[in-house]
Amino acid sequence: DAGITQSPRYKITETGRQVTLMCHQTWSHSYMFWYRQDLGHGLRLIYYSAAADITDKGEVPDGYVVSRSKTENFPLTLESATRSQTSVYFCASTRRRTDTQYFGPGTRLTVL
Amino acid sequence: TQLLEQSPQFLSIQEGENLTVYCNSSSVFSSLQWYRQEPGEGPVLLVTVVTGGEVKKLKRLTFQFGDARKDSSLHITAAQPGDTGLYLCAGAWGNNNDMRFGAGTRLTVKP
């Protein structure tokens, strides 16, 4: 299906475990982004990528790792999950840096 | 401290009423976007404003970008229950045109 998808949609994990959230887009957009959304903070940028093999930190990158070996995929890894990483995570893509961002449906992550 | 402050944080009104929500900053933005987000979904773009003083209309929604490009407002005329959602503003800021989001205004329109 065309568009941007995220998996899983829901995830419960324990403190200290590694978790990877997946993001896939079919538009061949150059830019991809990872945000977390928390009450009172809105959307905060974790990492973004301008193209395959090019990634950069956003506002809140600590505790997260990204990679982008293919244009269409942009996985986000929590190497050792903490309770403060409980959040809803959104992936987005866009053709150019400030164009319309197309968001995925989100992944709700709970860290116990 | 948010780069973009949105107010009010929550707004509950009756169907048919008018409302205005605000997005303010002390920084200048090269462009500003408004998104609406419904529960369980990602945000969806409503409009992008680029020029200071610009006004854009989308049916019953009117968007204005401040003359100094530091603030914006969204006015909804005759609100309907279908307008219920979280309204987010996002500004392109700094040398890298980083997009920064406000915390949003959560609007509830009661039938």
PDB file of C-alpha atoms in Angstrom:
ATOM      1  CA  ASP A   1       0.000   0.000   0.000  1.00  0.00           C
ATOM      2  CA  ALA A   2       1.186   3.504  -0.742  1.00  0.00           C
ATOM      3  CA  GLY A   3       1.963   5.843   2.098  1.00  0.00           C
ATOM      4  CA  ILE A   4       3.863   5.752   5.349  1.00  0.00           C
ATOM      5  CA  THR A   5       3.505   2.904   7.800  1.00  0.00           C
ATOM      6  CA  GLN A   6       4.827   2.217  11.278  1.00  0.00           C
ATOM      7  CA  SER A   7       5.215  -1.026  13.162  1.00  0.00           C
ATOM      8  CA  PRO A   8       4.379  -2.147  15.686  1.00  0.00           C
ATOM      9  CA  ARG A   9       1.409   0.063  16.544  1.00  0.00           C
ATOM     10  CA  TYR A  10       1.636  -0.863  20.209  1.00  0.00           C
ATOM     11  CA  LYS A  11       4.581  -2.154  22.215  1.00  0.00           C
ATOM     12  CA  ILE A  12       5.099  -2.922  25.877  1.00  0.00           C
ATOM     13  CA  THR A  13       8.637  -3.596  27.033  1.00  0.00           C
ATOM     14  CA  GLU A  14      10.719  -3.581  30.184  1.00  0.00           C
ATOM     15  CA  THR A  15      13.414  -1.228  31.365  1.00  0.00           C
ATOM     16  CA  GLY A  16      16.797  -2.089  29.899  1.00  0.00           C
ATOM     17  CA  ARG A  17      15.527  -3.962  26.846  1.00  0.00           C
ATOM     18  CA  GLN A  18      16.361  -2.993  23.286  1.00  0.00           C
ATOM     19  CA  VAL A  19      13.399  -1.955  21.146  1.00  0.00           C
ATOM     20  CA  THR A  20      13.263  -1.098  17.453  1.00  0.00           C
ATOM     21  CA  LEU A  21      10.423   0.843  15.895  1.00  0.00           C
ATOM     22  CA  MET A  22      10.028   0.554  12.147  1.00  0.00           C
ATOM     23  CA  CYS A  23       9.016   3.171   9.601  1.00  0.00           C
ATOM     24  CA  HIS A  24       8.464   2.596   5.890  1.00  0.00           C
ATOM     25  CA  GLN A  25       7.410   5.059   3.176  1.00  0.00           C
ATOM     26  CA  THR A  26       6.586   4.381  -0.459  1.00  0.00           C
ATOM     27  CA  TRP A  27       6.940   7.899  -1.900  1.00  0.00           C
ATOM     28  CA  SER A  28      10.753   7.919  -2.169  1.00  0.00           C
ATOM     29  CA  HIS A  29      10.783  11.078  -0.051  1.00  0.00           C
ATOM     30  CA  SER A  30      14.279  12.271   0.754  1.00  0.00           C
ATOM     31  CA  TYR A  31      13.588  13.385   4.308  1.00  0.00           C
ATOM     32  CA  MET A  32      12.365  11.220   7.145  1.00  0.00           C
ATOM     33  CA  PHE A  33      11.807  12.184  10.762  1.00  0.00           C
ATOM     34  CA  TRP A  34      11.178  10.606  14.137  1.00  0.00           C
ATOM     35  CA  TYR A  35       9.160  12.487  16.749  1.00  0.00           C
ATOM     36  CA  ARG A  36       7.892  11.665  20.175  1.00  0.00           C
ATOM     37  CA  GLN A  37       4.636  13.126  21.438  1.00  0.00           C
ATOM     38  CA  ASP A  38       4.048  13.672  25.137  1.00  0.00           C
ATOM     39  CA  LEU A  39       1.274  15.572  26.864  1.00  0.00           C
ATOM     40  CA  GLY A  40       2.234  19.199  27.316  1.00  0.00           C
ATOM     41  CA  HIS A  41       5.243  18.969  24.993  1.00  0.00           C
ATOM     42  CA  GLY A  42       3.710  18.456  21.610  1.00  0.00           C
ATOM     43  CA  LEU A  43       5.892  16.797  18.990  1.00  0.00           C
ATOM     44  CA  ARG A  44       9.621  16.809  19.680  1.00  0.00           C
ATOM     45  CA  LEU A  45      12.107  15.832  17.007  1.00  0.00           C
ATOM     46  CA  ILE A  46      14.378  12.928  17.929  1.00  0.00           C
ATOM     47  CA  TYR A  47      16.349  12.354  14.715  1.00  0.00           C
ATOM     48  CA  TYR A  48      15.959  13.090  11.061  1.00  0.00           C
ATOM     49  CA  SER A  49      17.523  11.946   7.822  1.00  0.00           C
ATOM     50  CA  ALA A  50      18.030  13.949   4.641  1.00  0.00           C
ATOM     51  CA  ALA A  51      18.833  10.903   2.502  1.00  0.00           C
ATOM     52  CA  ALA A  52      20.066   7.336   2.752  1.00  0.00           C
ATOM     53  CA  ASP A  53      23.113   7.129   5.018  1.00  0.00           C
ATOM     54  CA  ILE A  54      22.661  10.732   6.223  1.00  0.00           C
ATOM     55  CA  THR A  55      21.184  11.244   9.687  1.00  0.00           C
ATOM     56  CA  ASP A  56      21.244  14.074  12.195  1.00  0.00           C
ATOM     57  CA  LYS A  57      20.150  14.751  15.747  1.00  0.00           C
ATOM     58  CA  GLY A  58      17.019  16.634  16.646  1.00  0.00           C
ATOM     59  CA  GLU A  59      15.939  18.178  19.946  1.00  0.00           C
ATOM     60  CA  VAL A  60      15.870  15.010  22.083  1.00  0.00           C
ATOM     61  CA  PRO A  61      18.262  12.384  20.630  1.00  0.00           C
ATOM     62  CA  ASP A  62      19.701  10.928  23.855  1.00  0.00           C
ATOM     63  CA  GLY A  63      18.965   7.222  24.284  1.00  0.00           C
ATOM     64  CA  TYR A  64      18.002   6.697  20.641  1.00  0.00           C
ATOM     65  CA  VAL A  65      19.837   5.390  17.579  1.00  0.00           C
ATOM     66  CA  VAL A  66      18.758   5.577  13.940  1.00  0.00           C
ATOM     67  CA  SER A  67      19.974   4.241  10.638  1.00  0.00           C
ATOM     68  CA  ARG A  68      18.927   4.679   7.046  1.00  0.00           C
ATOM     69  CA  SER A  69      20.463   2.165   4.686  1.00  0.00           C
ATOM     70  CA  LYS A  70      17.540   2.430   2.244  1.00  0.00           C
ATOM     71  CA  THR A  71      15.554   5.519   1.284  1.00  0.00           C
ATOM     72  CA  GLU A  72      12.233   3.940   2.220  1.00  0.00           C
ATOM     73  CA  ASN A  73      13.116   2.720   5.715  1.00  0.00           C
ATOM     74  CA  PHE A  74      14.066   4.641   8.839  1.00  0.00           C
ATOM     75  CA  PRO A  75      14.169   2.454  11.968  1.00  0.00           C
ATOM     76  CA  LEU A  76      14.469   3.952  15.452  1.00  0.00           C
ATOM     77  CA  THR A  77      16.192   1.902  18.156  1.00  0.00           C
ATOM     78  CA  LEU A  78      16.057   2.382  21.893  1.00  0.00           C
ATOM     79  CA  GLU A  79      19.222   0.575  22.932  1.00  0.00           C
ATOM     80  CA  SER A  80      18.293   0.299  26.618  1.00  0.00           C
ATOM     81  CA  ALA A  81      14.731   1.449  27.202  1.00  0.00           C
ATOM     82  CA  THR A  82      13.901   3.656  30.181  1.00  0.00           C
ATOM     83  CA  ARG A  83      10.524   4.592  31.667  1.00  0.00           C
ATOM     84  CA  SER A  84      10.988   8.171  30.470  1.00  0.00           C
ATOM     85  CA  GLN A  85      10.867   6.842  26.915  1.00  0.00           C
ATOM     86  CA  THR A  86       7.243   5.831  27.346  1.00  0.00           C
ATOM     87  CA  SER A  87       5.563   7.897  24.660  1.00  0.00           C
ATOM     88  CA  VAL A  88       3.821   7.889  21.307  1.00  0.00           C
ATOM     89  CA  TYR A  89       6.336   7.854  18.475  1.00  0.00           C
ATOM     90  CA  PHE A  90       5.573   9.274  15.044  1.00  0.00           C
ATOM     91  CA  CYS A  91       7.521   8.868  11.869  1.00  0.00           C
ATOM     92  CA  ALA A  92       7.120  11.391   9.048  1.00  0.00           C
ATOM     93  CA  SER A  93       8.490  11.946   5.586  1.00  0.00           C
ATOM     94  CA  THR A  94       8.737  14.846   3.174  1.00  0.00           C
ATOM     95  CA  ARG A  95      10.309  15.650  -0.146  1.00  0.00           C
ATOM     96  CA  ARG A  96      12.080  18.790   1.043  1.00  0.00           C
ATOM     97  CA  ARG A  97      12.996  20.006   4.515  1.00  0.00           C
ATOM     98  CA  THR A  98      10.069  22.363   5.081  1.00  0.00           C
ATOM     99  CA  ASP A  99       7.470  20.800   2.794  1.00  0.00           C
ATOM    100  CA  THR A 100       4.338  19.127   4.102  1.00  0.00           C
ATOM    101  CA  GLN A 101       5.243  16.359   6.494  1.00  0.00           C
ATOM    102  CA  TYR A 102       3.289  13.142   6.039  1.00  0.00           C
ATOM    103  CA  PHE A 103       2.945  11.295   9.298  1.00  0.00           C
ATOM    104  CA  GLY A 104       2.534   7.636  10.038  1.00  0.00           C
ATOM    105  CA  PRO A 105      -0.172   6.407  12.436  1.00  0.00           C
ATOM    106  CA  GLY A 106       2.199   6.282  15.414  1.00  0.00           C
ATOM    107  CA  THR A 107       3.568   3.646  17.772  1.00  0.00           C
ATOM    108  CA  ARG A 108       2.470   3.721  21.390  1.00  0.00           C
ATOM    109  CA  LEU A 109       5.406   2.493  23.472  1.00  0.00           C
ATOM    110  CA  THR A 110       5.147   1.667  27.158  1.00  0.00           C
ATOM    111  CA  VAL A 111       8.292   0.935  29.156  1.00  0.00           C
ATOM    112  CA  LEU A 112       7.595  -0.796  32.463  1.00  0.00           C
TER     113      LEU A 112
ATOM    114  CA  THR B   1      10.377  26.249  27.275  1.00  0.00           C
ATOM    115  CA  GLN B   2       8.576  25.756  23.992  1.00  0.00           C
ATOM    116  CA  LEU B   3       9.821  27.707  21.003  1.00  0.00           C
ATOM    117  CA  LEU B   4       6.195  27.952  19.923  1.00  0.00           C
ATOM    118  CA  GLU B   5       3.546  28.656  22.537  1.00  0.00           C
ATOM    119  CA  GLN B   6       0.007  27.687  21.680  1.00  0.00           C
ATOM    120  CA  SER B   7      -3.061  28.977  23.487  1.00  0.00           C
ATOM    121  CA  PRO B   8      -5.398  28.030  24.817  1.00  0.00           C
ATOM    122  CA  GLN B   9      -4.191  24.546  25.688  1.00  0.00           C
ATOM    123  CA  PHE B  10      -7.786  23.242  25.868  1.00  0.00           C
ATOM    124  CA  LEU B  11     -10.979  24.647  24.402  1.00  0.00           C
ATOM    125  CA  SER B  12     -14.487  23.228  24.670  1.00  0.00           C
ATOM    126  CA  ILE B  13     -17.305  24.976  22.816  1.00  0.00           C
ATOM    127  CA  GLN B  14     -20.799  24.351  21.468  1.00  0.00           C
ATOM    128  CA  GLU B  15     -21.532  23.647  17.835  1.00  0.00           C
ATOM    129  CA  GLY B  16     -22.041  26.887  15.906  1.00  0.00           C
ATOM    130  CA  GLU B  17     -19.699  29.028  17.991  1.00  0.00           C
ATOM    131  CA  ASN B  18     -16.664  30.829  16.614  1.00  0.00           C
ATOM    132  CA  LEU B  19     -13.185  30.420  18.065  1.00  0.00           C
ATOM    133  CA  THR B  20      -9.611  31.542  17.623  1.00  0.00           C
ATOM    134  CA  VAL B  21      -6.462  29.726  18.680  1.00  0.00           C
ATOM    135  CA  TYR B  22      -3.011  31.241  18.760  1.00  0.00           C
ATOM    136  CA  CYS B  23       0.572  30.262  18.059  1.00  0.00           C
ATOM    137  CA  ASN B  24       3.185  32.680  19.405  1.00  0.00           C
ATOM    138  CA  SER B  25       6.946  32.912  19.538  1.00  0.00           C
ATOM    139  CA  SER B  26       9.735  35.401  20.104  1.00  0.00           C
ATOM    140  CA  SER B  27      11.552  33.917  17.107  1.00  0.00           C
ATOM    141  CA  VAL B  28      11.047  34.620  13.428  1.00  0.00           C
ATOM    142  CA  PHE B  29       9.972  31.740  11.220  1.00  0.00           C
ATOM    143  CA  SER B  30      10.509  31.429   7.482  1.00  0.00           C
ATOM    144  CA  SER B  31       7.216  29.556   7.225  1.00  0.00           C
ATOM    145  CA  LEU B  32       4.556  28.198   9.527  1.00  0.00           C
ATOM    146  CA  GLN B  33       2.296  25.206   9.187  1.00  0.00           C
ATOM    147  CA  TRP B  34      -0.947  24.218  10.915  1.00  0.00           C
ATOM    148  CA  TYR B  35      -1.807  20.559  11.395  1.00  0.00           C
ATOM    149  CA  ARG B  36      -4.849  18.794  12.834  1.00  0.00           C
ATOM    150  CA  GLN B  37      -4.483  15.516  14.660  1.00  0.00           C
ATOM    151  CA  GLU B  38      -7.309  13.146  15.526  1.00  0.00           C
ATOM    152  CA  PRO B  39      -7.067  10.504  18.257  1.00  0.00           C
ATOM    153  CA  GLY B  40      -4.974   7.505  17.266  1.00  0.00           C
ATOM    154  CA  GLU B  41      -3.680   9.131  14.100  1.00  0.00           C
ATOM    155  CA  GLY B  42      -0.759  11.229  12.939  1.00  0.00           C
ATOM    156  CA  PRO B  43      -1.088  14.978  12.266  1.00  0.00           C
ATOM    157  CA  VAL B  44      -2.404  16.059   8.875  1.00  0.00           C
ATOM    158  CA  LEU B  45      -1.415  19.358   7.269  1.00  0.00           C
ATOM    159  CA  LEU B  46      -4.109  22.035   6.982  1.00  0.00           C
ATOM    160  CA  VAL B  47      -2.136  24.959   5.596  1.00  0.00           C
ATOM    161  CA  THR B  48       1.296  26.528   5.162  1.00  0.00           C
ATOM    162  CA  VAL B  49       1.803  30.298   5.449  1.00  0.00           C
ATOM    163  CA  VAL B  50       4.994  31.907   4.246  1.00  0.00           C
ATOM    164  CA  THR B  51       4.595  35.677   3.912  1.00  0.00           C
ATOM    165  CA  GLY B  52       4.210  38.075   6.847  1.00  0.00           C
ATOM    166  CA  GLY B  53       0.595  39.264   7.036  1.00  0.00           C
ATOM    167  CA  GLU B  54      -0.609  36.413   4.847  1.00  0.00           C
ATOM    168  CA  VAL B  55      -4.194  35.235   5.291  1.00  0.00           C
ATOM    169  CA  LYS B  56      -5.399  31.890   3.964  1.00  0.00           C
ATOM    170  CA  LYS B  57      -8.896  30.479   4.073  1.00  0.00           C
ATOM    171  CA  LEU B  58      -9.896  26.838   4.027  1.00  0.00           C
ATOM    172  CA  LYS B  59     -13.704  26.678   4.080  1.00  0.00           C
ATOM    173  CA  ARG B  60     -14.623  27.805   7.639  1.00  0.00           C
ATOM    174  CA  LEU B  61     -10.987  28.019   8.773  1.00  0.00           C
ATOM    175  CA  THR B  62      -9.001  31.248   8.444  1.00  0.00           C
ATOM    176  CA  PHE B  63      -5.258  31.264   9.049  1.00  0.00           C
ATOM    177  CA  GLN B  64      -3.178  34.386   9.548  1.00  0.00           C
ATOM    178  CA  PHE B  65       0.594  34.793   9.724  1.00  0.00           C
ATOM    179  CA  GLY B  66       1.757  37.790  11.748  1.00  0.00           C
ATOM    180  CA  ASP B  67       3.441  40.696   9.993  1.00  0.00           C
ATOM    181  CA  ALA B  68       6.719  39.960  11.769  1.00  0.00           C
ATOM    182  CA  ARG B  69       6.407  36.194  11.109  1.00  0.00           C
ATOM    183  CA  LYS B  70       6.572  35.432  14.832  1.00  0.00           C
ATOM    184  CA  ASP B  71       2.972  34.440  15.407  1.00  0.00           C
ATOM    185  CA  SER B  72      -0.088  32.968  13.765  1.00  0.00           C
ATOM    186  CA  SER B  73      -3.746  32.456  14.465  1.00  0.00           C
ATOM    187  CA  LEU B  74      -6.414  30.025  13.371  1.00  0.00           C
ATOM    188  CA  HIS B  75     -10.030  31.176  13.396  1.00  0.00           C
ATOM    189  CA  ILE B  76     -12.893  28.737  12.961  1.00  0.00           C
ATOM    190  CA  THR B  77     -16.333  30.040  12.081  1.00  0.00           C
ATOM    191  CA  ALA B  78     -19.450  28.130  13.110  1.00  0.00           C
ATOM    192  CA  ALA B  79     -17.546  25.208  14.582  1.00  0.00           C
ATOM    193  CA  GLN B  80     -18.829  21.695  13.977  1.00  0.00           C
ATOM    194  CA  PRO B  81     -18.239  18.455  15.911  1.00  0.00           C
ATOM    195  CA  GLY B  82     -16.054  17.300  13.018  1.00  0.00           C
ATOM    196  CA  ASP B  83     -13.602  20.102  13.891  1.00  0.00           C
ATOM    197  CA  THR B  84     -12.775  18.326  17.150  1.00  0.00           C
ATOM    198  CA  GLY B  85      -9.083  17.479  17.387  1.00  0.00           C
ATOM    199  CA  LEU B  86      -5.627  18.652  18.379  1.00  0.00           C
ATOM    200  CA  TYR B  87      -4.436  21.666  16.405  1.00  0.00           C
ATOM    201  CA  LEU B  88      -0.682  21.970  16.108  1.00  0.00           C
ATOM    202  CA  CYS B  89       1.416  24.764  14.685  1.00  0.00           C
ATOM    203  CA  ALA B  90       4.918  24.124  13.380  1.00  0.00           C
ATOM    204  CA  GLY B  91       7.489  26.719  12.368  1.00  0.00           C
ATOM    205  CA  ALA B  92      10.549  26.490  10.142  1.00  0.00           C
ATOM    206  CA  TRP B  93      13.286  28.022  12.247  1.00  0.00           C
ATOM    207  CA  GLY B  94      17.024  28.717  12.175  1.00  0.00           C
ATOM    208  CA  ASN B  95      19.725  28.213   9.580  1.00  0.00           C
ATOM    209  CA  ASN B  96      18.737  24.594   8.941  1.00  0.00           C
ATOM    210  CA  ASN B  97      15.010  25.359   8.744  1.00  0.00           C
ATOM    211  CA  ASP B  98      14.318  22.959  11.584  1.00  0.00           C
ATOM    212  CA  MET B  99      10.594  22.403  12.035  1.00  0.00           C
ATOM    213  CA  ARG B 100       9.544  22.974  15.622  1.00  0.00           C
ATOM    214  CA  PHE B 101       6.066  22.103  16.875  1.00  0.00           C
ATOM    215  CA  GLY B 102       3.961  23.771  19.522  1.00  0.00           C
ATOM    216  CA  ALA B 103       2.247  21.681  22.208  1.00  0.00           C
ATOM    217  CA  GLY B 104      -1.118  22.129  20.515  1.00  0.00           C
ATOM    218  CA  THR B 105      -4.651  23.263  21.307  1.00  0.00           C
ATOM    219  CA  ARG B 106      -7.099  20.473  22.030  1.00  0.00           C
ATOM    220  CA  LEU B 107     -10.492  21.520  20.675  1.00  0.00           C
ATOM    221  CA  THR B 108     -13.779  19.823  21.539  1.00  0.00           C
ATOM    222  CA  VAL B 109     -16.929  20.898  19.738  1.00  0.00           C
ATOM    223  CA  LYS B 110     -20.078  19.628  21.418  1.00  0.00           C
ATOM    224  CA  PRO B 111     -23.213  18.979  19.350  1.00  0.00           C
TER     225      PRO B 111
END
